[in-house]
Coordinates of C-alpha atoms in Angstrom, one line a residue:
S1 CA 96.4 180.5 309.0
E2 CA 95.2 177.6 309.6
R3 CA 97.4 176.1 306.6
T4 CA 100.7 178.2 308.4
E5 CA 99.6 175.4 311.5
N6 CA 99.4 172.4 310.5
V7 CA 102.4 172.4 308.0
D8 CA 105.2 173.4 311.7
M9 CA 102.6 170.9 313.4
A10 CA 103.1 168.2 310.6
A11 CA 107.3 169.7 310.7
L12 CA 107.0 168.7 314.2
L13 CA 106.1 165.2 314.0
A14 CA 107.9 164.2 312.5
L15 CA 111.3 166.1 314.3
V16 CA 110.7 164.9 317.3
Q17 CA 110.5 161.4 315.5
V18 CA 113.6 161.0 315.2
P19 CA 115.9 158.9 317.0
G20 CA 117.9 161.5 319.8
A21 CA 115.8 164.7 319.1
G22 CA 113.8 164.7 321.1
N23 CA 112.3 168.2 323.2
R24 CA 114.8 170.0 323.3
V25 CA 115.8 170.0 319.2
A26 CA 112.5 170.9 319.4
R27 CA 112.5 173.7 321.2
S28 CA 115.9 174.7 319.0
A29 CA 114.1 174.6 316.3
L30 CA 110.6 176.8 316.8
L31 CA 113.6 179.1 318.4
A32 CA 115.4 179.1 315.1
A33 CA 112.3 179.7 313.3
R34 CA 111.4 182.9 315.0
Q35 CA 114.9 184.0 314.6
L36 CA 115.3 183.9 310.5
Q37 CA 110.5 184.6 310.4
C38 CA 110.2 181.8 308.2
S39 CA 108.1 178.9 308.8
L40 CA 109.5 175.3 309.8
D41 CA 108.9 173.5 306.9
T42 CA 111.0 176.5 304.8
L43 CA 113.6 176.3 308.2
M44 CA 114.3 172.0 307.4
A45 CA 114.0 172.7 304.1
M46 CA 117.5 174.7 303.8
E47 CA 120.7 173.0 303.5
P48 CA 123.4 172.7 306.4
R49 CA 125.0 176.0 305.3
A50 CA 123.3 178.8 304.8
L51 CA 121.4 177.8 307.8
L52 CA 124.5 177.5 310.3
E53 CA 125.5 181.1 308.1
S54 CA 122.2 182.3 308.7
L55 CA 122.4 181.7 312.3
P56 CA 123.6 183.3 315.2
P57 CA 126.5 182.1 316.5
G58 CA 125.4 179.4 318.5
D59 CA 125.9 175.2 318.7
H60 CA 123.1 173.6 316.5
H61 CA 125.2 170.6 315.7
A62 CA 122.2 169.0 317.1
L63 CA 119.7 171.1 315.8
V64 CA 121.4 170.4 311.6
Q65 CA 122.3 167.1 312.5
A66 CA 118.6 165.7 313.9
F67 CA 117.6 168.2 310.1
A68 CA 119.7 165.8 308.6
Q69 CA 118.3 163.0 309.8
C70 CA 114.4 164.0 308.9
N71 CA 113.7 161.4 306.1
D72 CA 110.7 160.5 304.3
Q73 CA 110.0 158.3 306.0
H74 CA 109.5 160.4 308.7
R75 CA 107.4 163.1 307.1
E76 CA 105.2 160.6 306.0
S77 CA 104.8 159.1 309.2
A78 CA 104.1 163.2 310.8
Q79 CA 101.4 163.5 308.2
R80 CA 99.5 160.9 308.4
L81 CA 99.4 161.6 312.1
L82 CA 98.6 164.5 311.2
A83 CA 95.2 163.6 309.3
R84 CA 94.8 161.3 312.3
C85 CA 94.5 164.4 314.9
T86 CA 92.5 166.6 312.3
K87 CA 89.9 164.0 312.1
A88 CA 89.5 163.4 316.0
G89 CA 89.6 166.9 316.7
V90 CA 93.4 167.0 317.7
S91 CA 94.4 170.9 317.7
A92 CA 98.4 171.8 318.5
V93 CA 100.2 174.9 320.4
A94 CA 103.4 175.5 320.1
L95 CA 105.9 177.3 322.0
G96 CA 105.9 181.2 321.6
D97 CA 102.6 180.9 320.4
Q98 CA 99.9 183.8 322.1
R99 CA 97.9 180.3 323.7
Y100 CA 100.7 178.5 325.1
P101 CA 99.5 177.9 328.9
V102 CA 102.2 181.1 330.4
A103 CA 102.8 178.9 333.7
V104 CA 104.3 176.1 332.3
R105 CA 106.4 178.3 330.2
E106 CA 107.9 180.1 333.4
C107 CA 107.7 177.1 335.5
L108 CA 109.2 174.9 333.5
G109 CA 112.1 177.4 332.2
D110 CA 114.1 174.6 329.5
R111 CA 112.3 171.5 330.5
A112 CA 109.2 173.2 329.3
P113 CA 107.4 171.1 326.1
A114 CA 107.8 172.6 322.3
L115 CA 104.7 171.7 321.1
L116 CA 100.9 170.6 323.7
L117 CA 98.4 169.0 322.0
F118 CA 94.6 168.7 322.8
I119 CA 91.1 168.7 322.1
G120 CA 88.4 170.9 324.0
N121 CA 87.8 174.4 325.4
L122 CA 91.9 175.9 325.6
A123 CA 90.0 178.8 327.6
L124 CA 89.8 176.4 330.3
L125 CA 93.7 177.4 330.5
D126 CA 93.0 181.2 331.8
Q127 CA 90.9 179.7 335.1
S128 CA 92.3 179.3 338.2
G129 CA 93.9 175.4 338.6
I130 CA 93.5 173.8 341.3
A131 CA 95.2 170.0 340.9
V132 CA 93.7 167.1 342.9
V133 CA 96.6 164.2 342.7
G134 CA 96.5 160.7 344.2
A135 CA 97.4 156.9 344.4
R136 CA 96.3 154.5 341.3
E137 CA 94.3 152.3 344.3
V138 CA 93.3 154.3 346.1
S139 CA 91.0 153.2 349.4
K140 CA 86.7 154.1 349.8
N141 CA 87.9 156.9 351.9
G142 CA 90.1 158.5 349.7
Q143 CA 88.0 157.9 346.9
T144 CA 85.0 159.6 348.9
L145 CA 87.9 162.8 349.8
A146 CA 88.6 162.6 346.2
R147 CA 85.2 163.5 344.6
A148 CA 84.9 165.9 347.8
C149 CA 87.2 167.6 346.3
G150 CA 86.1 167.8 342.8
R151 CA 82.9 169.0 343.6
A152 CA 84.6 171.9 346.1
V153 CA 86.7 172.8 342.7
A154 CA 84.2 173.0 340.1
Q155 CA 81.8 175.2 343.2
S156 CA 84.6 177.7 343.9
A157 CA 84.2 178.1 340.3
R158 CA 88.3 176.8 338.7
A159 CA 89.4 174.0 336.9
L160 CA 89.7 171.2 337.7
V161 CA 93.6 169.7 336.9
S162 CA 94.4 166.4 337.1
G163 CA 96.3 163.6 335.2
G164 CA 93.4 161.4 334.5
A165 CA 94.0 158.3 335.5
K166 CA 92.3 155.5 337.8
G167 CA 91.9 156.0 341.5
V168 CA 92.8 160.2 342.5
D169 CA 92.4 161.1 339.5
D170 CA 89.2 159.6 338.5
S171 CA 87.0 160.0 341.6
A172 CA 88.3 163.6 341.5
Q173 CA 87.0 164.3 337.8
R174 CA 84.2 161.8 338.5
G175 CA 83.2 165.1 342.0
A176 CA 83.9 168.1 339.6
A177 CA 82.0 166.9 336.6
D178 CA 78.5 166.3 338.7
A179 CA 78.7 169.7 340.1
G180 CA 79.2 171.2 337.1
G181 CA 82.8 172.3 337.1
S182 CA 84.7 172.1 333.8
M183 CA 88.8 170.1 334.1
V184 CA 92.2 170.4 332.1
V185 CA 93.1 166.5 331.9
V186 CA 96.1 166.7 331.5
L187 CA 97.5 163.0 330.0
A188 CA 101.4 161.1 329.9
Q189 CA 100.4 159.4 326.9
G190 CA 99.2 160.6 323.2
L191 CA 95.8 162.0 322.6
L192 CA 94.6 159.2 319.6
T193 CA 95.2 156.8 322.2
Y194 CA 93.3 157.6 324.9
R195 CA 90.2 156.3 326.7
G196 CA 88.3 158.6 328.3
A197 CA 85.2 157.6 330.8
P198 CA 81.8 158.2 329.3
Y199 CA 81.0 161.3 332.1
I200 CA 84.4 162.4 330.0
R201 CA 83.2 162.1 326.5
D202 CA 80.0 164.0 328.1
V203 CA 81.0 167.3 329.3
L204 CA 83.7 167.6 326.5
R205 CA 80.9 167.7 324.4
E206 CA 79.4 170.5 326.7
G207 CA 82.6 172.7 326.1
R208 CA 83.5 172.0 330.1
V209 CA 86.4 169.3 329.0
L210 CA 90.1 170.2 328.3
L211 CA 92.4 167.5 327.4
M212 CA 96.5 167.7 326.8
S213 CA 99.2 165.6 326.3
A214 CA 103.5 167.1 324.8
C215 CA 103.7 163.5 323.9
I216 CA 103.6 162.4 320.6
P217 CA 99.5 161.6 319.7
D218 CA 99.8 158.1 319.1
S219 CA 102.2 156.8 321.6
P220 CA 101.9 155.1 324.5
W221 CA 102.1 155.7 329.0
K222 CA 105.1 156.0 329.5
Q223 CA 106.7 156.7 332.8
H224 CA 108.9 159.4 331.6
A225 CA 106.1 161.0 330.5
A226 CA 104.3 160.8 333.9
V227 CA 106.9 162.6 335.3
E228 CA 106.4 165.5 332.4
R229 CA 102.6 165.7 332.6
N230 CA 102.9 166.3 336.5
D231 CA 105.0 169.3 336.1
I232 CA 102.6 170.5 334.5
I233 CA 100.3 169.4 336.2
A234 CA 101.4 171.4 339.3
A235 CA 102.5 174.3 337.1
L236 CA 98.9 175.1 335.5
S237 CA 97.6 175.0 339.7
E238 CA 97.7 177.3 342.0
V239 CA 97.2 174.6 344.8
V240 CA 97.6 171.0 344.6
C241 CA 96.2 168.6 346.7
V242 CA 97.2 165.2 347.2
I243 CA 95.8 161.9 348.6
E244 CA 96.8 158.7 350.0
P245 CA 100.3 159.0 348.1
K246 CA 102.7 155.9 348.0
K247 CA 106.4 156.2 349.3
T248 CA 107.6 157.2 346.0
G249 CA 106.2 158.6 342.1
G250 CA 104.5 160.9 340.7
S251 CA 100.9 162.0 344.0
I252 CA 104.7 163.0 346.0
R253 CA 106.6 164.1 343.3
T254 CA 104.2 165.9 342.2
G255 CA 103.4 168.1 345.4
R256 CA 107.5 168.9 345.2
T257 CA 107.3 170.6 342.0
G258 CA 104.2 172.3 343.5
I259 CA 106.1 173.4 346.6
E260 CA 109.0 174.9 344.5
F261 CA 107.0 176.8 342.0
G262 CA 105.8 178.3 344.7
R263 CA 102.1 176.3 345.0
R264 CA 100.2 175.8 348.1
V265 CA 100.3 171.9 348.5
L266 CA 97.7 169.8 351.2
V267 CA 98.2 166.7 351.3
N268 CA 96.6 163.6 352.9
C269 CA 98.9 161.5 355.0
T270 CA 98.4 157.2 355.2
S271 CA 100.7 154.9 356.9
D272 CA 101.8 154.2 353.1
S273 CA 103.1 157.4 352.6
G274 CA 106.3 157.2 355.0
Q275 CA 108.8 158.9 354.4
G276 CA 107.7 161.1 351.3
C277 CA 104.8 162.7 352.9
V278 CA 106.8 163.5 356.1
D279 CA 109.5 165.0 353.5
L280 CA 106.5 167.5 352.2
M281 CA 104.9 168.3 355.6
R282 CA 108.3 169.6 356.5
A283 CA 108.5 171.0 353.2
G284 CA 105.3 173.2 353.8
A285 CA 102.4 172.0 352.6
S286 CA 99.2 171.4 355.5
P287 CA 97.4 168.8 356.1
L288 CA 94.1 168.2 354.1
C289 CA 92.2 165.4 356.2
E290 CA 92.0 164.7 359.5
V291 CA 91.9 160.8 361.1
D292 CA 88.9 160.7 359.2
G293 CA 89.4 161.8 356.2
T294 CA 86.8 164.3 356.2
L295 CA 88.3 167.8 355.0
A296 CA 90.3 169.2 357.9
D297 CA 87.9 172.0 359.4
G298 CA 87.9 173.4 355.5
A299 CA 90.9 173.2 354.6
L300 CA 90.5 173.1 350.8
E301 CA 87.4 175.6 351.4
K302 CA 89.5 178.1 353.9
V303 CA 92.1 177.8 350.2
L304 CA 89.4 178.9 348.4
A305 CA 87.9 181.7 350.1
A306 CA 91.7 183.3 350.9
K307 CA 92.6 183.2 347.2
R308 CA 89.1 185.0 346.2
S309 CA 89.5 187.1 348.7
A310 CA 92.5 188.5 348.0
K311 CA 91.8 189.2 344.4
T312 CA 89.3 190.9 344.9
E313 CA 91.6 192.9 347.3
Q314 CA 93.7 193.6 345.1
G315 CA 92.7 192.6 341.9
S316 CA 91.8 197.0 341.1
L317 CA 95.3 197.2 341.4
P318 CA 97.0 198.9 337.7
G319 CA 99.5 195.9 336.5
M320 CA 98.7 193.3 339.5
D321 CA 99.6 190.1 337.9
Q322 CA 97.3 188.2 340.1
I323 CA 96.0 184.3 340.0

């Protein structure tokens, strides 16, 4: 029920605010609640000895310690956050919930976030996703290329997956929005601190956007959260397009992670990309565009067409889990 979900969300929000707890302890708490078939709130109220006696054998020291340190201040803060989330239309899906994205759970494994918060149309996760990521400081050619990719994704009836940053992300999002497409925007900050551009708010009202975050709702942008955000983007995408990546940074990592996850990676290298871009190409990435910045002989369109053909040919086979 909605009330049970709110109670569990408040309990998780309280738990992750305990110093040193983090995602690993939150995951352990969810697992323990499922094993004992009780709510997180009930689990956290149990005496330590009774809890340890009830759980299967294992090292539960960190979990019990976090429960003991979760005080009234953490709970009150969590309740305030929950009230703000409810007012802002922020909902949550916990690991183990049927609505939790399967690709994130399977690709990230033990690193999958215990809690994903979202605003917008969660059903967009049912669409195949195409990621477009890249530099914040992007050239005019890069902006044009990103917009073209966004439009191509929209026209293919896929959801654009991006990180909501300025530069390449924003250009791709505008291209998808202008073409009537949908998008999944994964943020490296809390949803309560995100201020989307007016066009994001417009398509959100139309049900064409899902804003998602694994961060505490009121948290600012953080570097470690950006790393997790990039992994989620790669997991949610069947193709990852990397535009004007720098020598190091998030877009190079997203491409590398996409290859690790078995995704098709298309990359637009520049003189600033350095060895990281070379390594992506050696690992199996393909060129996204020509030297003049135009799409390489319809590179993205060819990939999308190939995916559509594969789905059409094999979609009728029983038991096939197609992209």
